[in-house]
Coordinates of C-alpha atoms in Angstrom, one line a residue:
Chain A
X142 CA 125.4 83.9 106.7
X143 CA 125.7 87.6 106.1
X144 CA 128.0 87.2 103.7
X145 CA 126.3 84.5 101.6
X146 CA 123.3 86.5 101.5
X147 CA 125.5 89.9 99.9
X148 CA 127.0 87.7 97.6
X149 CA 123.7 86.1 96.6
X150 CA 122.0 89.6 96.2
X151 CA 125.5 90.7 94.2
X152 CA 125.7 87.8 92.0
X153 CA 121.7 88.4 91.3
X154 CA 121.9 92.2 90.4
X155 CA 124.7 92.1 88.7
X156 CA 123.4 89.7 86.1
X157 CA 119.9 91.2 85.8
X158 CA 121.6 94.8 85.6
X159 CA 123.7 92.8 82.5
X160 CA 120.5 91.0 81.2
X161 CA 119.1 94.5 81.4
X162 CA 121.3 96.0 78.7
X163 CA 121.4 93.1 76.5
X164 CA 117.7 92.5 75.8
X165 CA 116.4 93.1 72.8
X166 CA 112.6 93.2 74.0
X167 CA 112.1 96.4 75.8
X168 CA 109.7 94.4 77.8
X169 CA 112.3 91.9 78.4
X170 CA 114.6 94.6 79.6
X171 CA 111.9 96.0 82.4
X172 CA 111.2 92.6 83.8
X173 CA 115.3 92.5 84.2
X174 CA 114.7 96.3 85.7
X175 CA 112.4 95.1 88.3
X176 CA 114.9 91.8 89.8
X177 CA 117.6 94.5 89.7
X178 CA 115.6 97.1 91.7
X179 CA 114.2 94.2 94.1
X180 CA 117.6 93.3 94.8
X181 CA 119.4 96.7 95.1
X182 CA 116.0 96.8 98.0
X183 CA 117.3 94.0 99.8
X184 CA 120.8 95.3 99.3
X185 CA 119.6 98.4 101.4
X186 CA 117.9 96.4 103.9
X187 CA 121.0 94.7 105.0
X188 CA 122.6 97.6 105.2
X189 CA 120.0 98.7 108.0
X190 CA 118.4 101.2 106.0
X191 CA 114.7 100.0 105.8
X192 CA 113.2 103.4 104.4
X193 CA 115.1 103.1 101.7
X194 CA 114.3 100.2 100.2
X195 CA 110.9 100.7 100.8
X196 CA 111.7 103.6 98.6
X197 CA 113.6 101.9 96.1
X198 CA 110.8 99.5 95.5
X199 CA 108.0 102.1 95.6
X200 CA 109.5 104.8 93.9
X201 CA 111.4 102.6 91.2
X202 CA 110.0 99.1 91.4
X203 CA 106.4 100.7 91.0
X204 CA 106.2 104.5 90.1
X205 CA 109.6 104.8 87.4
X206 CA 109.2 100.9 86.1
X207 CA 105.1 101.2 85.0
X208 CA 106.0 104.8 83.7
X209 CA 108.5 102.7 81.4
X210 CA 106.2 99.9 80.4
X211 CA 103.1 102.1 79.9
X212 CA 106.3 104.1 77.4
X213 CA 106.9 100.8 75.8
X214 CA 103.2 99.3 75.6
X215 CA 102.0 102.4 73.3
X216 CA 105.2 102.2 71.6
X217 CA 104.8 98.6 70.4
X218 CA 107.6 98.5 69.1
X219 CA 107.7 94.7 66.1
X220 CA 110.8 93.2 66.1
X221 CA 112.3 95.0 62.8
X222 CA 111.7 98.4 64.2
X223 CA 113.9 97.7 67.1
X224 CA 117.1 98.9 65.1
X225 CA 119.7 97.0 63.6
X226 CA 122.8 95.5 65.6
X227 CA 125.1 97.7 66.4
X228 CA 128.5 97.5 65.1
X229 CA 131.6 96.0 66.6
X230 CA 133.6 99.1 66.6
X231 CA 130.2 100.6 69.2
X232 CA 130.8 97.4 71.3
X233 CA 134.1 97.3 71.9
X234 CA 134.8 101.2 72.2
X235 CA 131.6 100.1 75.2
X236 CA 133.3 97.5 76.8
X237 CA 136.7 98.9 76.9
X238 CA 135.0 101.9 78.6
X239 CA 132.7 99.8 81.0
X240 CA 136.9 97.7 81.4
X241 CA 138.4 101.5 82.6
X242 CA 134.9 102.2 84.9
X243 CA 135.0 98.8 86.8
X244 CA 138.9 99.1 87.1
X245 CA 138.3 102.8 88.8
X246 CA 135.4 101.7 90.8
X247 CA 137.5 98.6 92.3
X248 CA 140.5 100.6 92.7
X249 CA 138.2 103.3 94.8
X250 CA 137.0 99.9 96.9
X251 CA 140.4 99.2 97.8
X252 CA 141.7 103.1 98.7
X253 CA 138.9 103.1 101.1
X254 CA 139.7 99.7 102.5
X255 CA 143.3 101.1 102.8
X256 CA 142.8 104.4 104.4
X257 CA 140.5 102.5 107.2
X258 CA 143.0 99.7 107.7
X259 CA 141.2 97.4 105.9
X260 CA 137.9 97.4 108.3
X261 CA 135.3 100.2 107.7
X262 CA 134.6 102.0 110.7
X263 CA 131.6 101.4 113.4
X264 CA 128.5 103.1 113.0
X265 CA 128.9 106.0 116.3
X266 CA 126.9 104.7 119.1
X267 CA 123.2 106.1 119.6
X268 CA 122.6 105.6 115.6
X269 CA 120.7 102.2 115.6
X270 CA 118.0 104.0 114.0
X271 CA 119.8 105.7 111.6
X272 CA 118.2 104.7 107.8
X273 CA 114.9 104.4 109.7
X274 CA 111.7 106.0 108.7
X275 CA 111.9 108.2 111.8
X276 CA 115.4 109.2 111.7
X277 CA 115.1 110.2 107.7
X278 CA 111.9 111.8 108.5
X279 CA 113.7 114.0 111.5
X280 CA 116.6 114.8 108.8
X281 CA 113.8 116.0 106.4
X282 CA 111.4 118.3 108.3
X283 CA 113.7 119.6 110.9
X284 CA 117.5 119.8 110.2
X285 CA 116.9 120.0 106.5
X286 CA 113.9 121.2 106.2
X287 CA 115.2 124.8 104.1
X288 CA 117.2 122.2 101.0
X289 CA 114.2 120.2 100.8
X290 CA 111.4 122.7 100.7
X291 CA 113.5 124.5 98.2
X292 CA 114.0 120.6 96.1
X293 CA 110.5 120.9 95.8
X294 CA 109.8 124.2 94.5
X295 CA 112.5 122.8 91.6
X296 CA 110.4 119.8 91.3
X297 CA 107.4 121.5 90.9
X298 CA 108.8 123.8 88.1
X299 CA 110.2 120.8 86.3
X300 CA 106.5 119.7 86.7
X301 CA 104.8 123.0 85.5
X302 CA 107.9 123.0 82.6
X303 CA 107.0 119.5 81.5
X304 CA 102.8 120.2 81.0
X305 CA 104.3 123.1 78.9
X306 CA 106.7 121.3 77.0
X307 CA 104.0 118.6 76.1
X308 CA 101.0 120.7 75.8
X309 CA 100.6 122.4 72.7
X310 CA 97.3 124.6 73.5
X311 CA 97.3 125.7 77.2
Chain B
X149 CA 116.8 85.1 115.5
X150 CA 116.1 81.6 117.4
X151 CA 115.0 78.5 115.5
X152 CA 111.9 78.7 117.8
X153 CA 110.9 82.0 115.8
X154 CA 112.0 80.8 112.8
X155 CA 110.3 77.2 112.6
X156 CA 107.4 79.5 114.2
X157 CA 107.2 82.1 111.1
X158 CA 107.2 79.3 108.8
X159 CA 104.5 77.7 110.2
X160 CA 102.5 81.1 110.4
X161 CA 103.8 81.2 106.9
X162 CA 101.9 78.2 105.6
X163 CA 98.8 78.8 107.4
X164 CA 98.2 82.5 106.0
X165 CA 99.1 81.1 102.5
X166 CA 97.1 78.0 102.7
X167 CA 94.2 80.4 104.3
X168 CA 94.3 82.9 101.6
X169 CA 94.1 79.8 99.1
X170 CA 91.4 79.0 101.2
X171 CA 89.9 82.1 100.7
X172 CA 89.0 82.3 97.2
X173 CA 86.5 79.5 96.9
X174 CA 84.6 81.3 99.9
X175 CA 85.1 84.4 98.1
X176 CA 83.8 82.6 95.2
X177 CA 80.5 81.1 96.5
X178 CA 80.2 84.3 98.3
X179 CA 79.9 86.0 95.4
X180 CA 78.1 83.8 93.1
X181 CA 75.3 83.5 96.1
X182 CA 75.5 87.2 96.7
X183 CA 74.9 88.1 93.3
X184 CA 72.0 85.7 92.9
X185 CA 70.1 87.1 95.6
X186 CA 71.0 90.9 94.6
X187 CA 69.4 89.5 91.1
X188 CA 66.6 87.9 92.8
X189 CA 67.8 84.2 91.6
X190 CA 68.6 81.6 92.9
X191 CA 72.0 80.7 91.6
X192 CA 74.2 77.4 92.0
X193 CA 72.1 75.3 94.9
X194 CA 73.0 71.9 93.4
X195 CA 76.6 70.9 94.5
X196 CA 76.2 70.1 98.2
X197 CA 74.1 71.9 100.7
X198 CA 73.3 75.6 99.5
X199 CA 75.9 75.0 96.6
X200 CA 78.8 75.3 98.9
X201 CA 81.0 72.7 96.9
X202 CA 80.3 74.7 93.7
X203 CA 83.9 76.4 93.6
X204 CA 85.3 73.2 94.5
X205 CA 83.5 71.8 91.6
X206 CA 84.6 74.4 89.3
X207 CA 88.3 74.1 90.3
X208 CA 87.9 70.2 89.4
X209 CA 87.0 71.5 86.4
X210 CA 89.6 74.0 85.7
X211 CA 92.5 71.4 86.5
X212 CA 91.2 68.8 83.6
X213 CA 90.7 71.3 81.6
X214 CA 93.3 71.0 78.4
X215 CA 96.3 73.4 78.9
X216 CA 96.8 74.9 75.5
X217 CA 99.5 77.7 75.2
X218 CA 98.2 79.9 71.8
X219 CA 101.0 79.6 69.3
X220 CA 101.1 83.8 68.8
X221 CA 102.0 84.2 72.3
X222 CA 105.4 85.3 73.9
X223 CA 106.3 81.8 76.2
X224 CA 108.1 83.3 79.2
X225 CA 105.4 86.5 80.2
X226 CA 103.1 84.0 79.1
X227 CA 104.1 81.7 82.0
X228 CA 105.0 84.2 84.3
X229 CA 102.2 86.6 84.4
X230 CA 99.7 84.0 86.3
X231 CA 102.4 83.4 88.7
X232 CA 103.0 87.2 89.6
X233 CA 99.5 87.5 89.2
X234 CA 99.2 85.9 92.0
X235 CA 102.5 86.2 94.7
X236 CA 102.6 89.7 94.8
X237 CA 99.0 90.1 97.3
X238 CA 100.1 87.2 98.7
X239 CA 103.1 88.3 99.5
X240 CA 101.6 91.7 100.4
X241 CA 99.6 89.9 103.7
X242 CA 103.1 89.1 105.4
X243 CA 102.5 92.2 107.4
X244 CA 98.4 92.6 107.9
X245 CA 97.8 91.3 111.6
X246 CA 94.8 89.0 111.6
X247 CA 94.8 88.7 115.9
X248 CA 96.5 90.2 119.1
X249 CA 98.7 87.3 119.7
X250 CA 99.2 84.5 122.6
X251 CA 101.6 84.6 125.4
X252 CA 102.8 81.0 126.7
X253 CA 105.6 81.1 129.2
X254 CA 108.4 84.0 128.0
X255 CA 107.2 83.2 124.1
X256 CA 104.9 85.2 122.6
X257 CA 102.8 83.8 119.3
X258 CA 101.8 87.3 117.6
X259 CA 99.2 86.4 115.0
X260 CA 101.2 88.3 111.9
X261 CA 103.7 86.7 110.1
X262 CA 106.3 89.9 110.7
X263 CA 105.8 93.1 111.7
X264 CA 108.1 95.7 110.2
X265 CA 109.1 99.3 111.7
X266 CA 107.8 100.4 108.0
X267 CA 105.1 97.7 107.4
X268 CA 103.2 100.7 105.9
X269 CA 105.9 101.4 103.7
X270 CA 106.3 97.8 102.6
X271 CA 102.7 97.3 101.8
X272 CA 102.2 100.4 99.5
X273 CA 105.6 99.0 98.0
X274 CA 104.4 95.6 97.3
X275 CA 100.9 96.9 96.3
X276 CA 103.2 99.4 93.4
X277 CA 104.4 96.4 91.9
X278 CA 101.0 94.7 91.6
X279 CA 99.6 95.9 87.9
X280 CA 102.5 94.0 86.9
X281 CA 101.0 91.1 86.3
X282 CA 98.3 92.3 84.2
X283 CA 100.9 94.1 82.0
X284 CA 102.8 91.0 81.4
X285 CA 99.5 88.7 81.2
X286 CA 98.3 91.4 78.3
X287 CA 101.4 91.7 76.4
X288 CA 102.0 88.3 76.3
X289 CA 99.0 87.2 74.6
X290 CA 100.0 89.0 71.3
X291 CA 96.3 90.2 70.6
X292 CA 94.5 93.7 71.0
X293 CA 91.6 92.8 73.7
X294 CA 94.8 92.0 75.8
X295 CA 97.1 95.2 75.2
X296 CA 94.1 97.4 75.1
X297 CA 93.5 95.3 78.6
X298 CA 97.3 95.6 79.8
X299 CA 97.2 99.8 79.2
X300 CA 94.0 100.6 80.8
X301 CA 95.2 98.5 83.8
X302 CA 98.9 100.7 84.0
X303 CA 96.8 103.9 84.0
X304 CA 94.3 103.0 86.4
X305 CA 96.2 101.8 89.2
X306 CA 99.2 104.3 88.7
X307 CA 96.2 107.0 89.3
X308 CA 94.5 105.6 91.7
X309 CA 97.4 104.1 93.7
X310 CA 98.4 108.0 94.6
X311 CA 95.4 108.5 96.1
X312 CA 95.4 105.3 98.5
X313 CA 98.9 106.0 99.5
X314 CA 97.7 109.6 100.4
X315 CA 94.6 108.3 102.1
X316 CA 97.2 106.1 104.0
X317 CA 99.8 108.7 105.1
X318 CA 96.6 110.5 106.8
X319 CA 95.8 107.6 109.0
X320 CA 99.7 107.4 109.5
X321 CA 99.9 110.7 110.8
X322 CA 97.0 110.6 113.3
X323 CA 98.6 107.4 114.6
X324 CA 100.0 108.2 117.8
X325 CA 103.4 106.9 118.0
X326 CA 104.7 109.0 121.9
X327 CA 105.7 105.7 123.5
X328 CA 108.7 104.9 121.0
X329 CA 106.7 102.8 118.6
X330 CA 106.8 103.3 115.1
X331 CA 103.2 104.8 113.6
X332 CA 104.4 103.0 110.2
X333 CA 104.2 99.5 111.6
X334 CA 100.8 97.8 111.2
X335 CA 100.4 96.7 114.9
X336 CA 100.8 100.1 116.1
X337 CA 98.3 101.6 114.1
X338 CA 95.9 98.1 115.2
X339 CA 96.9 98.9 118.4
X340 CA 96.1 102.9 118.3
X341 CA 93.0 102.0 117.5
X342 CA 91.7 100.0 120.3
X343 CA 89.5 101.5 123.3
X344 CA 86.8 103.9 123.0
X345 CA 85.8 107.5 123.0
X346 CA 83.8 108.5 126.3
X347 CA 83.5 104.6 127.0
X348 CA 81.7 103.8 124.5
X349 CA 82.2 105.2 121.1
X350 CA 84.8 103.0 118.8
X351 CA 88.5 104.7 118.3
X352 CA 87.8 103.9 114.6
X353 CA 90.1 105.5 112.1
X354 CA 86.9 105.2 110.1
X355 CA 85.5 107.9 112.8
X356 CA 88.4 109.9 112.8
X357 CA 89.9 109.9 109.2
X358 CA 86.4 109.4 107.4
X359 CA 87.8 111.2 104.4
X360 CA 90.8 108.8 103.7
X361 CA 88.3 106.1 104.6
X362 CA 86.1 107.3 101.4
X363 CA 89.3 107.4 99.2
X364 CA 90.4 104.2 100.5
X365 CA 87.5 102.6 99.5
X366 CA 87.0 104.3 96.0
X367 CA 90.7 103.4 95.1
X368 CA 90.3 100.0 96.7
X369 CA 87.7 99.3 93.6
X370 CA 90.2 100.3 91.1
X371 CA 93.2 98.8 92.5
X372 CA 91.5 95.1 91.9
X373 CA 90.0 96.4 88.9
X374 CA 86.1 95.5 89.9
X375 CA 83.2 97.5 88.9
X376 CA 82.2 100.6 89.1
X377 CA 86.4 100.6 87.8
X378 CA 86.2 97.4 85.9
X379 CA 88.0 99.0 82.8
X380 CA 90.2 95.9 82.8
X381 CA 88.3 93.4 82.1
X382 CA 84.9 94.3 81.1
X383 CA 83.4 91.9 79.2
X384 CA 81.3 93.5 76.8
X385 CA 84.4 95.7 75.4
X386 CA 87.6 93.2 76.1
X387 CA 85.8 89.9 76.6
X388 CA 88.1 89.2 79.1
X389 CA 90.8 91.7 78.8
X390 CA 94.3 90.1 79.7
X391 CA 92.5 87.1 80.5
X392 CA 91.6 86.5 76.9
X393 CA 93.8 84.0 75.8
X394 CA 94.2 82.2 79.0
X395 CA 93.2 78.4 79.6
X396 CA 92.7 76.1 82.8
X397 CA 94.8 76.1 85.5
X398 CA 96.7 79.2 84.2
X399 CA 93.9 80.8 84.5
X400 CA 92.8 79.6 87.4
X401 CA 95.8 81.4 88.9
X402 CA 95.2 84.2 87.4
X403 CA 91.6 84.4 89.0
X404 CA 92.4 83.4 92.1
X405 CA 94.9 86.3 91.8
X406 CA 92.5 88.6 91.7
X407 CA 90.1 87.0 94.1
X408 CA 93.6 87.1 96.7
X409 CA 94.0 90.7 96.0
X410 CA 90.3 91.4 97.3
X411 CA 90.9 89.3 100.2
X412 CA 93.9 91.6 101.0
X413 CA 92.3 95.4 100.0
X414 CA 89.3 93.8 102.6
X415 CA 91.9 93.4 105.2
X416 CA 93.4 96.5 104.5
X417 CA 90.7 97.9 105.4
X418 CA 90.2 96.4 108.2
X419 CA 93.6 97.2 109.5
X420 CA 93.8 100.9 108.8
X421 CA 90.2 101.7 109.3
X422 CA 87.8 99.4 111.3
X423 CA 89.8 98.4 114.0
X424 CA 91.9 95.4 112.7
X425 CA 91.4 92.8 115.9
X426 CA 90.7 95.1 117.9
X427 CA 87.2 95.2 119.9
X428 CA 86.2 98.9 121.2
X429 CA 84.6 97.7 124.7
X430 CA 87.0 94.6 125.3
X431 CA 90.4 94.0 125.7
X432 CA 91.7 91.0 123.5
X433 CA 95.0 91.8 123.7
X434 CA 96.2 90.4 126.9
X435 CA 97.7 87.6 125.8
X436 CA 95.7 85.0 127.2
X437 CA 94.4 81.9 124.9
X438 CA 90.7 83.0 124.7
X439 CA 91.2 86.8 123.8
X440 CA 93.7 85.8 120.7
X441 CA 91.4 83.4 119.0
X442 CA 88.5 86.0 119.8
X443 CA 90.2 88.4 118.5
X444 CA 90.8 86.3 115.3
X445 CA 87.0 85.7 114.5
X446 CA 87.0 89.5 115.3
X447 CA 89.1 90.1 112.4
X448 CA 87.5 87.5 110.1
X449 CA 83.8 89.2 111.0
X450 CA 85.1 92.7 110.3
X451 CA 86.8 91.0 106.8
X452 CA 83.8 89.1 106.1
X453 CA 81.7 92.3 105.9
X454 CA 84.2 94.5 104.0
X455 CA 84.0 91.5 101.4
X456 CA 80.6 91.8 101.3
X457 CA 80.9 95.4 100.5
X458 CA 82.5 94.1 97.9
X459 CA 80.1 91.8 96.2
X460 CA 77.2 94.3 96.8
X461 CA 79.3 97.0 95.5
X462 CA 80.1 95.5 92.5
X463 CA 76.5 93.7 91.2
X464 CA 75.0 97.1 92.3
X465 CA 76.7 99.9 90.6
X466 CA 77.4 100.2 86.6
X467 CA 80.5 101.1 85.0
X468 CA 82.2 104.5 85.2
X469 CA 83.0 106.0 81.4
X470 CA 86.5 106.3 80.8
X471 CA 87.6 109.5 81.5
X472 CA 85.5 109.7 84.2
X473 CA 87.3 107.4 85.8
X474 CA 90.6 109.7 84.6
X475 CA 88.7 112.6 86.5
X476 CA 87.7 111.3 89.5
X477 CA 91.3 109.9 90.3
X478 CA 93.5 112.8 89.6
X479 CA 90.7 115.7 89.9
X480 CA 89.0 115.1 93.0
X481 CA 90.7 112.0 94.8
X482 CA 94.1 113.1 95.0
X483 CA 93.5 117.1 95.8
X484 CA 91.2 115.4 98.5
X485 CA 93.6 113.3 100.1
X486 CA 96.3 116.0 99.8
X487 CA 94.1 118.0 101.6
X488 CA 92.8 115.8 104.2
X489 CA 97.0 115.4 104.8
X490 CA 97.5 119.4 105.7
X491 CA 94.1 119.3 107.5
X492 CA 95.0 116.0 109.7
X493 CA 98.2 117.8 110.0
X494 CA 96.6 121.6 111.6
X495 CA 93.9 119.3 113.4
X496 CA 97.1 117.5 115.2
X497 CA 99.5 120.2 116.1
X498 CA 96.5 122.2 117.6
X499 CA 95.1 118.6 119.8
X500 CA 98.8 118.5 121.2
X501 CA 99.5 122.2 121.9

């Protein structure tokens, strides 16, 4: 049942993550963004981790993905100013790259299935909540609390570094 | 899982969809009445008794209507966008409990379809996703009114969604959660709220959080894009904005969309600030047949005069100018809830030291 399900989910964001890269229509492509960004969610909850696919959807799904179409709607872009096809040497100096990435990527799978014996280990016992709300909260605000307030002073200078970037009178 | 829960959720599935389809027309007539009377008319009286089958009527209508798809239009969004139009709140009510819940034997029938340990998180998730439609429905038509439509409706609820998800993590945070349960899932912050004050004063989050519960509302109006925020749509600027090109039952399903995503803002409401099912001077949580369906109607009284808000709200206030829309969101709505987060935070620490 499990099983079914991950392959389900894998088949399904796999091909939307393709679809994603070969539309044309940048709106197209966002629609294929959102299925890919739904399913990576799901992915997450069955790996126990419910905050973060709540995330993944909030954050990406909403926040990142309306930031893109808002992007493409004032853009709107016709057909011929989409750029030209690229050429064959571009797509097959791409695919032989994206060839040597999978190959390293499934080779990686199969170390780490090696070094464990083929089984990856138990979660330790007392960590049923771990990936929940509470537990990622606790990491947060108490045993990390020093990284993350510092992660958000760099966020709010990107922030302030952005309005000045953009803004030409201040 | 057993297959009792399962064949149970389905069942509770069905009936809170086919209830929310249910929904509209009284929404509908609701609205239609309550706008006559605000106008001091008399409105649609003549399709059965006080014009109650007048939505049914109009449905009837939209159905044999001819379904004609514009030849400028791009097919696919064109399609989709009624349909997302109108999952995504329905989809959103999976968590919103309607009832406490009745216990037979060891089984207990809990009157919400599923109740998550980050139900809160879920929602404002779902709800991100929910200008979607509009974008799609207003790009898809291939014509200004829509695009114009479609880009007013990205920038509204993008602003005013912060502010309702910072209204939200206030009433999160004054949830009390010290007996294990999780303050992000709905029924504990139902739950939280039940019981009284000096035995007689309502545990309302309304009472306790009455800034969020200002926010909530103002963002509630922009969220389903209804006057005084009706940038969307209004139909002396857009005639009717990404609804323009849309015919029948397609848009049908795009209306009823937007009459389902009132329905669920109401009960939103509802659940994080009035109470939910909850009744301040009796328990209907017990379990036992009679409090759960009281505590039903509770729910659907509460939700009844949240929609009625509404209806007055809308056919009594004009439109907002642009960029004072702009304003208000990011200006005064957002610093507010932002503060009403560090002051809900000082006000708890110093209640528990």
């Amino acid at each position: 049942m499990s099983d079914v399900m991950f392959v389900a989910l894998a088949v399904v964001s796999t091909a939307s993550a393709l679809l994603l890269v070969t539309r044309r229509n940048p709106l197209y492509a966002a629609l294929c963004m959102m299925v890919l960004f739904g399913t990576t969610a799901l992915l997450f909850l069955k790996l126990s981790a419910p905050f973060l696919a709540a995330m993944q959807v909030l954050v990406y799904g909403g926040a990142v993905l309306m930031l893109f179409l808002f992007t493409i709607m004032l853009l709107n872009l016709h057909p011929e100013e989409l750029g030209s096809e690229k050429g064959l040497t571009f797509k097959l100096s791409a695919g032989i790259l994206s060839a040597v990435l999978a190959i390293f990527l499934i080779y990686a799978v199969k170390f780490s299935r090696d070094m464990t014996g083929g089984s990856f280990p138990e979660l330790p016992a007392g960590s049923a909540a771990f990936g929940s709300a509470e537990s990622v909260g606790e990491g947060i605000f108490d045993a990390f609390v020093l990284p993350f307030e510092l992660v958000s002073v760099l966020i709010v200078a990107a922030v302030a570094g952005a309005i000045v970037l953009t803004k030409k009178k201040l | 899982m057993s297959t009792l829960e399962i064949i149970v959720t389905c069942i509770k599935v069905l009936a809170v969809f086919t209830a929310l389809q249910m929904a509209v027309p009284v929404l509908v007539i609701m609205e239609r009445r309550g706008v006559s009377f605000i106008q001091d008319r008399v409105g649609p009286d003549r399709c059965g008794p006080f014009g109650l089958l007048q939505p049914f009527a109009d449905a009837a209508k939209l159905v044999f209507k001819e379904d004609i798809t514009p030849r400028h239009v791009d097919k696919l969004l064109y399609f989709l966008a009624p349909a997302f139009c109108l999952i995504v709140p329905t989809v959103a009510f999976a968590v919103v409990p309607f009832g406490s819940g009745i216990r037979i034997g060891d089984f207990t029938l809990s009157f919400q379809i599923a109740d998550f340990r980050v139900g809160v998180l879920y929602l404002l998730a779902i709800l991100s996703m929910s200008s979607f439609g509009v974008v799609c429905a207003g790009w898809a038509q291939n014509n200004k009114y829509g695009t114009l439509s479609a880009l007013r409706g990205v920038a509204q609820s993008v602003s005013y969604e912060i502010a309702m998800c910072l209204a939200v993590v206030a009433v999160v945070m004054s949830t009390n959660s010290d007996s294990g349960v999780s303050s992000t899932a709905m029924s504990t912050i139902v739950a939280d709220q039940g019981g009284t004050y000096l035995g007689f004063f309502p545990k309302w989050n309304v009472f306790t959080q009455p800034i969020a519960f200002f926010i909530f509302l103002a963002a509630m109006y922009a969220e389903t894009n209804r006057t005084p925020f009706d940038f969307v749509e209004c139909e002396q600027e857009l005639v009717a904005g990404y609804m323009t090109e849309y015919g029948s039952m397609k848009f049908s399903m795009l209306f009823m969309g937007e009459y389902i995503a009132m329905a669920l803002q109401s009960a939103l409401l509802v659940t994080f600030f009035l109470g939910g099912w909850t009744l301040p001077w009796v328990d209907l949580g017990d379990g036992s047949i009679a409090g759960g369906i009281a505590s039903v109607i509770v729910f659907l009284v509460k939700w009844f005069a949240v929609a009625w808000l509404y209806i007055w709200v809308r056919w009594t206030l004009p439109r907002l100018r642009y960029d004072k829309l702009m304003d208000l969101g990011w200006k005064a709505l957002v610093p507010l809830a932002l503060i009403n987060i560090v002051a809900t935070a000082f006000v708890g620490v110093w209640l528990r030291s």
